[in-house]
Coordinates of C-alpha atoms (C1' of nucleotides) in Angstrom, one line a residue:
Chain A
M1 CA -26.6 31.7 -135.3
P2 CA -25.3 31.3 -132.0
R3 CA -26.7 27.8 -132.3
P4 CA -24.6 25.8 -134.7
T5 CA -25.3 22.4 -133.4
K6 CA -28.6 21.1 -133.8
Q7 CA -30.8 20.6 -130.7
E8 CA -29.3 20.7 -127.0
P9 CA -26.6 18.0 -126.8
E10 CA -25.7 16.7 -123.5
R11 CA -25.1 18.8 -121.2
G12 CA -21.4 19.7 -119.8
D13 CA -20.7 20.4 -123.8
A14 CA -17.2 21.9 -124.0
R15 CA -18.5 24.9 -125.9
T16 CA -20.9 25.9 -123.0
R17 CA -18.6 25.4 -120.4
L18 CA -15.6 27.5 -122.2
L19 CA -18.7 30.4 -122.6
E20 CA -19.3 30.0 -118.8
A21 CA -16.1 30.2 -117.7
A22 CA -15.4 33.1 -119.9
R23 CA -18.4 35.0 -118.4
D24 CA -16.7 34.4 -114.9
V25 CA -12.8 34.7 -115.4
I26 CA -13.5 37.8 -117.8
R27 CA -15.8 39.4 -115.6
S28 CA -13.0 39.2 -113.0
K29 CA -9.9 39.9 -115.3
G30 CA -11.0 41.5 -118.4
F31 CA -10.6 40.0 -121.6
T32 CA -7.0 41.0 -122.8
A33 CA -5.7 39.5 -119.3
T34 CA -7.6 36.4 -119.8
T35 CA -5.6 33.7 -121.6
V36 CA -6.8 31.1 -123.5
S37 CA -5.5 28.4 -120.8
D38 CA -7.2 30.1 -118.2
L39 CA -10.5 29.6 -119.8
C40 CA -9.6 25.4 -120.8
E41 CA -8.6 25.2 -117.0
A42 CA -11.5 26.8 -115.6
A43 CA -13.7 25.0 -118.3
G44 CA -11.5 21.4 -117.7
V45 CA -11.0 20.9 -121.4
T46 CA -7.7 21.4 -123.5
S47 CA -6.8 24.0 -125.9
G48 CA -7.6 21.6 -128.8
A49 CA -11.4 21.8 -127.6
F50 CA -11.1 25.8 -127.2
F51 CA -9.9 26.3 -131.2
H52 CA -12.4 23.5 -132.3
N53 CA -14.8 25.5 -130.9
F54 CA -13.7 28.9 -131.7
K55 CA -11.9 29.9 -134.6
S56 CA -9.7 32.6 -132.5
K57 CA -10.0 34.2 -128.9
E58 CA -11.7 37.2 -130.5
A59 CA -14.3 35.0 -132.0
M60 CA -14.9 33.3 -128.5
G61 CA -15.4 37.2 -127.3
V62 CA -18.1 37.8 -129.7
A63 CA -19.9 34.1 -128.7
A64 CA -19.5 35.1 -125.1
A65 CA -21.3 38.5 -125.6
E66 CA -24.0 36.7 -127.5
Y67 CA -24.2 33.8 -124.7
W68 CA -24.5 36.8 -122.4
A69 CA -27.2 38.2 -124.4
E70 CA -29.3 34.9 -124.5
T71 CA -29.0 33.9 -120.8
T72 CA -29.7 37.6 -119.3
S73 CA -32.6 38.0 -121.3
E74 CA -34.1 35.0 -120.3
F75 CA -33.1 35.7 -117.0
F76 CA -34.6 39.2 -116.7
R77 CA -37.7 37.9 -118.8
A78 CA -38.3 35.5 -115.8
A79 CA -38.2 38.1 -113.1
P80 CA -41.3 39.0 -111.1
Y81 CA -41.6 42.6 -111.7
H82 CA -43.3 42.0 -114.8
A83 CA -46.3 41.3 -112.9
H84 CA -46.9 44.7 -111.8
K85 CA -50.4 46.1 -113.5
D86 CA -49.1 49.7 -113.4
P87 CA -46.5 50.1 -116.1
L88 CA -44.6 52.4 -113.7
D89 CA -44.4 50.0 -111.1
R90 CA -43.1 47.9 -113.8
V91 CA -40.4 50.2 -114.3
L92 CA -39.5 51.0 -110.8
G93 CA -39.6 47.2 -110.0
Y94 CA -37.3 46.7 -112.6
I95 CA -34.6 49.2 -111.0
D96 CA -35.3 47.7 -107.5
F97 CA -34.6 44.2 -108.8
R98 CA -31.5 45.9 -110.5
G99 CA -30.7 46.8 -107.0
A100 CA -31.5 43.6 -105.5
I101 CA -29.1 41.6 -107.3
I102 CA -26.2 43.6 -106.7
D103 CA -24.9 41.2 -104.1
G104 CA -22.3 38.7 -103.7
E105 CA -18.5 38.9 -105.3
L106 CA -18.1 41.7 -107.7
A107 CA -17.4 39.5 -110.7
E108 CA -20.8 37.9 -109.9
F109 CA -23.1 40.9 -110.4
T110 CA -21.2 43.1 -112.9
C111 CA -21.9 42.8 -116.3
L112 CA -19.7 40.9 -118.8
V113 CA -20.6 43.1 -122.1
G114 CA -20.1 46.3 -120.3
T115 CA -16.5 45.1 -119.2
M116 CA -15.7 44.0 -122.4
A117 CA -16.8 47.0 -124.4
Q118 CA -15.0 49.2 -122.1
E119 CA -11.8 47.4 -122.6
V120 CA -11.8 46.5 -126.3
Y121 CA -13.8 48.8 -128.1
S122 CA -11.1 49.9 -130.6
T123 CA -8.9 47.0 -130.4
H124 CA -11.9 44.4 -131.1
P125 CA -14.6 45.9 -133.2
D126 CA -16.8 42.5 -133.5
I127 CA -16.5 42.1 -129.8
R128 CA -17.8 45.8 -129.0
D129 CA -21.0 45.4 -131.7
A130 CA -21.7 42.1 -130.1
C131 CA -21.5 43.7 -126.7
A132 CA -23.4 47.0 -127.6
A133 CA -26.4 44.7 -129.3
S134 CA -26.3 42.9 -125.7
I135 CA -26.9 46.3 -124.0
L136 CA -28.9 48.2 -126.2
G137 CA -31.0 45.2 -126.9
H138 CA -31.6 44.7 -123.2
A139 CA -32.3 48.8 -123.1
V140 CA -35.2 48.1 -125.6
T141 CA -37.1 45.9 -123.7
L142 CA -37.8 48.7 -120.9
E143 CA -38.9 51.0 -123.6
S144 CA -42.4 49.9 -123.9
D145 CA -43.3 50.1 -120.0
I146 CA -41.7 53.4 -119.8
A147 CA -43.6 54.8 -122.7
A148 CA -46.9 53.1 -121.3
A149 CA -46.1 55.0 -118.1
V150 CA -45.8 58.3 -119.8
A151 CA -49.1 57.6 -121.6
S152 CA -50.9 56.4 -118.2
R153 CA -49.7 59.2 -116.0
G154 CA -50.2 61.9 -119.0
I155 CA -46.9 63.5 -118.4
R156 CA -45.2 65.7 -121.1
A157 CA -41.7 64.2 -121.5
D158 CA -38.9 66.3 -123.2
W159 CA -37.2 63.1 -123.2
T160 CA -37.9 59.7 -124.8
P161 CA -38.3 56.4 -123.6
A162 CA -35.7 55.2 -125.5
S163 CA -32.9 57.3 -124.0
L164 CA -34.3 56.6 -120.4
A165 CA -33.8 53.1 -120.9
R166 CA -30.4 53.6 -122.1
H167 CA -29.7 55.9 -119.1
T168 CA -30.7 53.4 -116.9
Q169 CA -28.0 51.1 -118.5
A170 CA -25.6 54.0 -118.1
V171 CA -26.3 54.4 -114.5
L172 CA -25.7 50.9 -114.1
Q173 CA -22.8 50.2 -115.7
G174 CA -21.5 53.5 -114.0
A175 CA -22.4 52.0 -110.6
F176 CA -20.4 49.0 -111.4
I177 CA -17.3 50.9 -112.1
L178 CA -17.5 52.7 -108.8
A179 CA -18.2 49.2 -107.0
K180 CA -15.1 47.9 -108.7
A181 CA -12.8 50.9 -107.7
T182 CA -14.0 51.3 -104.1
G183 CA -14.5 47.3 -103.6
D184 CA -17.5 48.7 -102.2
R185 CA -21.0 47.5 -103.4
E186 CA -23.0 50.0 -101.4
V187 CA -21.7 52.8 -103.8
A188 CA -23.4 51.0 -106.7
R189 CA -26.6 50.5 -104.6
E190 CA -26.8 54.4 -104.0
S191 CA -26.6 55.1 -107.7
V192 CA -29.4 52.9 -108.5
D193 CA -31.3 54.4 -105.4
H194 CA -30.6 58.1 -107.1
L195 CA -32.0 56.3 -110.3
R196 CA -35.0 55.3 -108.9
R197 CA -35.4 58.5 -107.3
Y198 CA -34.9 60.0 -110.7
V199 CA -37.5 58.0 -112.4
E200 CA -40.2 58.9 -109.4
L201 CA -39.9 62.5 -109.8
L202 CA -40.1 62.5 -113.7
F203 CA -43.4 60.8 -113.1
Q204 CA -44.7 62.8 -110.1
T205 CA -46.9 65.0 -111.9
A206 CA -48.8 66.5 -109.0
P207 CA -47.6 66.0 -105.5
S208 CA -50.6 64.0 -104.2
K209 CA -49.6 60.1 -104.6
R210 CA -46.6 59.2 -102.5
K211 CA -45.6 55.6 -102.6
A212 CA -43.1 53.8 -100.2
G213 CA -40.5 52.1 -102.1
R214 CA -38.7 49.1 -101.4
Chain B
M1 CA -6.1 69.5 -123.0
P2 CA -4.7 69.6 -119.3
R3 CA -1.9 71.4 -117.9
P4 CA 1.4 69.7 -118.1
T5 CA 1.5 70.9 -114.6
K6 CA 4.3 72.1 -112.9
Q7 CA 8.1 71.5 -113.9
E8 CA 10.0 69.1 -112.1
P9 CA 13.7 69.9 -112.9
E10 CA 15.3 66.9 -111.4
R11 CA 12.6 64.6 -113.4
G12 CA 13.7 64.1 -116.8
D13 CA 11.4 64.5 -119.6
A14 CA 11.0 61.3 -120.3
R15 CA 8.8 60.4 -117.6
T16 CA 6.3 63.1 -118.5
R17 CA 6.2 61.8 -122.1
L18 CA 5.6 58.6 -120.7
L19 CA 2.7 59.4 -118.8
E20 CA 1.3 61.5 -121.3
A21 CA 1.7 58.4 -123.7
A22 CA -0.1 56.1 -121.3
R23 CA -2.9 58.6 -120.9
D24 CA -3.4 58.5 -124.6
V25 CA -2.8 55.0 -125.4
I26 CA -4.4 53.6 -122.4
R27 CA -7.6 55.1 -122.9
S28 CA -8.0 53.9 -126.4
K29 CA -6.3 49.9 -126.1
G30 CA -6.8 49.4 -122.2
F31 CA -4.0 49.1 -119.9
T32 CA -3.1 45.3 -120.6
A33 CA -3.3 45.4 -124.1
T34 CA -1.2 48.2 -123.8
T35 CA 2.6 47.0 -124.2
V36 CA 5.6 48.8 -122.8
S37 CA 6.9 49.4 -126.3
D38 CA 3.6 50.9 -127.2
L39 CA 4.3 53.8 -124.7
C40 CA 7.9 53.9 -125.6
E41 CA 7.1 54.5 -129.3
A42 CA 4.6 57.1 -128.5
A43 CA 6.7 58.7 -126.3
G44 CA 9.6 58.2 -128.4
V45 CA 11.8 56.6 -125.8
T46 CA 13.4 53.3 -125.5
S47 CA 12.4 50.5 -122.9
G48 CA 15.6 51.3 -121.0
A49 CA 13.9 54.7 -120.5
F50 CA 10.4 53.1 -119.3
F51 CA 12.2 50.9 -116.9
H52 CA 14.5 53.8 -115.5
N53 CA 11.6 55.8 -114.7
F54 CA 9.2 53.0 -113.6
K55 CA 10.3 50.1 -111.5
S56 CA 7.5 47.7 -113.8
K57 CA 4.4 48.3 -115.7
E58 CA 2.0 48.4 -113.0
A59 CA 4.1 51.0 -110.9
M60 CA 3.8 52.9 -114.4
G61 CA 0.1 52.4 -114.2
V62 CA -0.2 53.9 -110.6
A63 CA 2.1 56.6 -111.9
A64 CA -0.5 57.4 -114.7
A65 CA -3.4 57.5 -112.0
E66 CA -1.7 59.9 -110.0
Y67 CA -0.8 61.8 -113.0
W68 CA -4.4 61.8 -114.3
A69 CA -5.6 62.9 -110.7
E70 CA -3.2 66.1 -110.8
T71 CA -3.7 67.2 -114.5
T72 CA -7.7 66.8 -114.7
S73 CA -8.2 68.5 -110.8
E74 CA -6.3 71.3 -112.2
F75 CA -8.6 71.6 -115.3
F76 CA -11.4 71.4 -113.2
R77 CA -10.2 73.8 -110.9
A78 CA -9.9 76.2 -114.0
A79 CA -13.3 75.7 -115.5
P80 CA -15.6 78.5 -115.5
Y81 CA -18.4 77.1 -113.7
H82 CA -17.1 77.9 -110.5
A83 CA -17.9 81.9 -111.1
H84 CA -21.9 81.1 -110.4
K85 CA -23.0 82.8 -107.2
D86 CA -25.6 80.5 -106.7
P87 CA -24.2 76.8 -105.6
L88 CA -26.8 75.3 -107.4
D89 CA -25.8 77.2 -110.7
R90 CA -22.3 75.7 -110.2
V91 CA -23.5 72.0 -109.8
L92 CA -25.7 72.4 -112.9
G93 CA -22.7 74.4 -114.6
Y94 CA -20.4 71.3 -113.5
I95 CA -22.7 69.0 -115.2
D96 CA -23.3 71.3 -118.4
F97 CA -19.4 71.6 -118.3
R98 CA -18.8 67.8 -118.4
G99 CA -21.4 67.5 -121.2
A100 CA -19.8 70.1 -123.1
I101 CA -16.4 68.2 -123.1
I102 CA -17.6 65.3 -124.6
D103 CA -16.2 65.9 -128.1
G104 CA -13.9 64.7 -130.2
E105 CA -12.8 61.3 -130.3
L106 CA -13.8 58.9 -127.7
A107 CA -10.2 58.4 -126.3
E108 CA -10.2 62.2 -125.7
F109 CA -12.8 62.7 -123.6
T110 CA -13.2 59.5 -121.6
C111 CA -11.8 58.7 -118.3
L112 CA -8.4 57.3 -117.7
V113 CA -9.0 55.8 -113.9
G114 CA -12.5 54.5 -114.7
T115 CA -11.1 52.5 -117.9
M116 CA -8.4 51.0 -115.7
A117 CA -10.2 50.4 -112.6
Q118 CA -12.7 48.5 -114.6
E119 CA -10.1 46.3 -116.3
V120 CA -7.6 45.5 -113.4
Y121 CA -9.6 46.1 -110.4
S122 CA -8.8 42.6 -109.2
T123 CA -5.5 41.8 -111.1
H124 CA -3.8 44.9 -109.9
P125 CA -4.8 46.4 -106.6
D126 CA -2.8 49.3 -106.4
I127 CA -3.8 50.6 -109.8
R128 CA -7.3 50.0 -108.4
D129 CA -6.8 52.1 -105.4
A130 CA -5.0 55.0 -107.3
C131 CA -8.0 55.0 -109.8
A132 CA -10.4 55.0 -106.7
A133 CA -8.4 57.8 -105.3
S134 CA -9.0 59.8 -108.5
I135 CA -12.5 59.2 -109.0
L136 CA -13.2 59.8 -105.2
G137 CA -11.1 63.0 -104.9
H138 CA -12.8 64.6 -107.4
A139 CA -16.6 63.5 -106.3
V140 CA -15.3 65.3 -103.3
T141 CA -14.7 68.5 -104.7
L142 CA -18.5 68.4 -105.8
E143 CA -19.8 67.8 -102.3
S144 CA -19.5 71.5 -100.7
D145 CA -21.4 72.8 -103.6
I146 CA -24.0 70.3 -103.4
A147 CA -24.6 70.6 -99.7
A148 CA -24.7 74.8 -100.2
A149 CA -27.4 74.3 -102.8
V150 CA -29.2 72.0 -100.2
A151 CA -28.9 75.0 -97.9
S152 CA -30.0 77.6 -99.8
R153 CA -32.8 76.0 -101.2
G154 CA -33.8 74.5 -98.0
I155 CA -34.9 71.2 -99.3
R156 CA -35.0 68.1 -97.4
A157 CA -33.2 65.4 -98.9
D158 CA -33.0 61.7 -98.0
W159 CA -29.7 61.4 -99.7
T160 CA -26.5 62.8 -99.0
P161 CA -24.3 65.2 -100.7
A162 CA -21.4 63.1 -100.8
S163 CA -23.8 60.2 -102.6
L164 CA -25.0 62.5 -105.2
A165 CA -21.6 63.7 -106.0
R166 CA -20.4 59.7 -106.6
H167 CA -23.7 59.2 -108.3
T168 CA -22.6 62.0 -110.8
Q169 CA -19.4 60.2 -111.6
A170 CA -21.3 56.7 -111.7
V171 CA -23.3 58.4 -114.7
L172 CA -20.1 59.6 -116.5
Q173 CA -18.7 56.7 -116.3
G174 CA -21.6 54.4 -117.5
A175 CA -22.1 57.6 -120.2
F176 CA -18.5 56.4 -121.7
I177 CA -19.2 53.1 -121.5
L178 CA -22.3 53.4 -123.8
A179 CA -20.6 55.8 -126.3
K180 CA -17.6 53.0 -126.5
A181 CA -20.1 50.1 -127.0
T182 CA -22.1 52.2 -129.5
G183 CA -19.4 54.3 -130.6
D184 CA -21.9 57.2 -130.6
R185 CA -21.1 60.5 -128.5
E186 CA -24.4 61.4 -128.2
V187 CA -25.8 58.3 -126.1
A188 CA -23.4 60.0 -123.3
R189 CA -24.6 63.3 -123.8
E190 CA -28.2 62.0 -123.5
S191 CA -27.2 60.3 -120.3
V192 CA -25.6 64.0 -119.0
D193 CA -28.8 65.5 -120.0
H194 CA -30.9 63.1 -117.8
L195 CA -28.3 63.7 -115.0
R196 CA -29.0 67.4 -115.1
R197 CA -32.7 66.9 -115.4
Y198 CA -32.4 64.8 -112.1
V199 CA -30.4 67.4 -110.4
E200 CA -33.0 70.0 -111.3
L201 CA -35.9 68.0 -110.2
L202 CA -34.1 67.2 -106.8
F203 CA -33.8 71.1 -106.2
Q204 CA -37.2 72.2 -107.8
T205 CA -39.4 70.0 -105.2
A206 CA -42.6 72.2 -103.5
P207 CA -40.9 75.0 -101.4
S208 CA -42.2 73.6 -98.0
K209 CA -44.3 70.8 -96.5
R210 CA -43.3 67.3 -98.4
K211 CA -43.1 65.8 -95.3
A212 CA -40.7 62.5 -96.3
G213 CA -42.4 59.1 -95.3
R214 CA -40.0 56.4 -94.2
Chain C
dT1 C1' 40.6 75.8 -110.9
dC2 C1' 41.2 71.1 -111.6
dG3 C1' 39.9 66.5 -111.9
dA4 C1' 38.6 62.1 -109.9
dA5 C1' 34.6 59.8 -108.0
dC6 C1' 29.9 59.5 -108.0
dA7 C1' 25.1 60.0 -110.0
dT8 C1' 21.5 60.7 -112.9
dA9 C1' 18.8 59.8 -117.5
dC10 C1' 18.7 57.7 -120.9
dC11 C1' 20.0 53.9 -125.2
dA12 C1' 20.5 49.5 -127.5
dA13 C1' 20.3 45.0 -127.6
dG14 C1' 19.3 41.2 -125.6
dT15 C1' 16.9 37.1 -122.3
dG16 C1' 13.7 33.9 -120.6
dC17 C1' 9.0 33.2 -120.7
dT18 C1' 4.1 33.3 -122.2
dC19 C1' 1.0 33.9 -125.4
dG20 C1' -2.5 32.8 -129.2
dG21 C1' -2.6 29.5 -132.5
dT22 C1' -1.5 24.9 -135.3
dA23 C1' -0.4 20.1 -136.7
dT24 C1' -1.5 15.9 -135.4
dG25 C1' -3.4 12.1 -133.0
dT26 C1' -7.4 9.4 -130.4
dT27 C1' -11.7 8.4 -129.0
dC28 C1' -16.7 7.4 -130.3
dG29 C1' -21.3 7.7 -132.3
dT30 C1' -23.3 6.1 -136.7
Chain D
dA1 C1' -15.1 3.6 -142.0
dC2 C1' -15.8 8.2 -141.2
dG3 C1' -16.4 12.7 -139.2
dA4 C1' -17.1 15.2 -135.2
dA5 C1' -15.4 16.2 -130.9
dC6 C1' -11.9 16.3 -128.4
dA7 C1' -6.6 15.6 -126.6
dT8 C1' -1.6 16.2 -127.0
dA9 C1' 2.8 18.1 -128.6
dC10 C1' 4.5 22.0 -130.2
dC11 C1' 5.9 26.8 -132.5
dG12 C1' 7.0 31.5 -133.5
dA13 C1' 6.2 35.9 -132.3
dG14 C1' 5.8 39.3 -128.7
dC15 C1' 5.8 40.1 -124.2
dA16 C1' 7.8 42.5 -119.5
dC17 C1' 12.2 43.1 -117.9
dT18 C1' 17.6 42.8 -117.8
dT19 C1' 22.2 44.0 -119.0
dG20 C1' 25.8 46.7 -120.1
dG21 C1' 27.0 50.9 -121.9
dT22 C1' 27.3 56.3 -122.7
dA23 C1' 26.9 61.0 -122.0
dT24 C1' 25.9 64.5 -118.9
dG25 C1' 26.0 66.6 -114.8
dT26 C1' 27.3 67.2 -109.5
dT27 C1' 30.3 67.3 -105.6
dC28 C1' 34.2 68.1 -103.2
dG29 C1' 39.0 68.0 -101.7
dA30 C1' 43.6 70.0 -102.6

DNA sequence: TCGAACATACCAAGTGCTCGGTATGTTCGT
DNA sequence: ACGAACATACCGAGCACTTGGTATGTTCGA
């Protein structure tokens, strides 16, 4: 459904340029403060092109969340941490990877769908649902590695792999908020470090093997 | 609900009513989507009263963040978890308390300053700074109990009490985002449970030994 | 004690401008 | 020649904010 047009036409497609502009501008200014002409200007198109591709600003927000879900899932699928043999190493590798990509400007590493969901959860239910699908869909991709780690370590957990997967997303979203409030990336990295330590402690059955991270 | 703080005889009632309206409406619609007339209607005053008390909508946002910082700090100071003798029990009691007040409507338990900071961090630096002061000021109140718990348990931590205090706030902010995205309070409580387990694990490490590498 | 002068707190009715959205024109591949 | 993909021009609603006014103190000299 997010591919109304046939194959992949020429690049520089107005719709794609608008979605990329939305990804960048909304992460900086938020959805409501971002005007349609902001996006048209950033994409180099006119408002005619905008309303030709999206029936409303709200519909564009839904499409932007879906575009975000597609591009980020591809991004994480190609990430190197999947190569680890040990499932726990893959989980920790994911967390390390999330910490490593906290770099550059705030609007470059923060999460579009987390930002939008927070802002429009009560005013634009369609956008909220698309954001929830993106966040939870990403969390689900972590569950199998977590479950495999539980099995391989033989630990008895009073938590579910799904809830830990969602918790990782909560920590990241919260870390982004603190980074935005303070203007400091380091506080976000600190929280990711605490998250890594939490996962280490969860899977540390006997105090025997100690792994030096990062 | 938080106490209305002290009485300021010189200040009119309209200002406080507007700040309380801001607290409620902005947590639901966000700062940008909240119009001045939204707030005037909710407070039962006219726009003349609004701009008599605040020189601009942005200035009202700063005042709302400061009002939030005042009322919540009073709210938490009066909370029961401070009664515990053991500092670790106070820390865990704080986390349990945060989990317990996740109840009712989303806009009733989520954080005003976290919402605003996320939305306006780049467009309204004054609001962002007021939000950061509120969040970090609250985090600081946890540091002494955390530090006392580290001392009383005699653990050797490779993290600072300040960073753990900030991490608790990150987890809460992230939990609120997931709750807003999914419309389900339970996912927020799950993350608070994970946070509690993390703190438990941090302080239940083996009595002595455990020489930290690195 | 009184009242003129001033200050505060709020109201009601705008003002100019920006916003999301529309109506219509133009290009172009097929 | 016909529709898809845009561009151009424009609109009405709603926005933050202003203006002018009123009611209620408060001050202070005579």
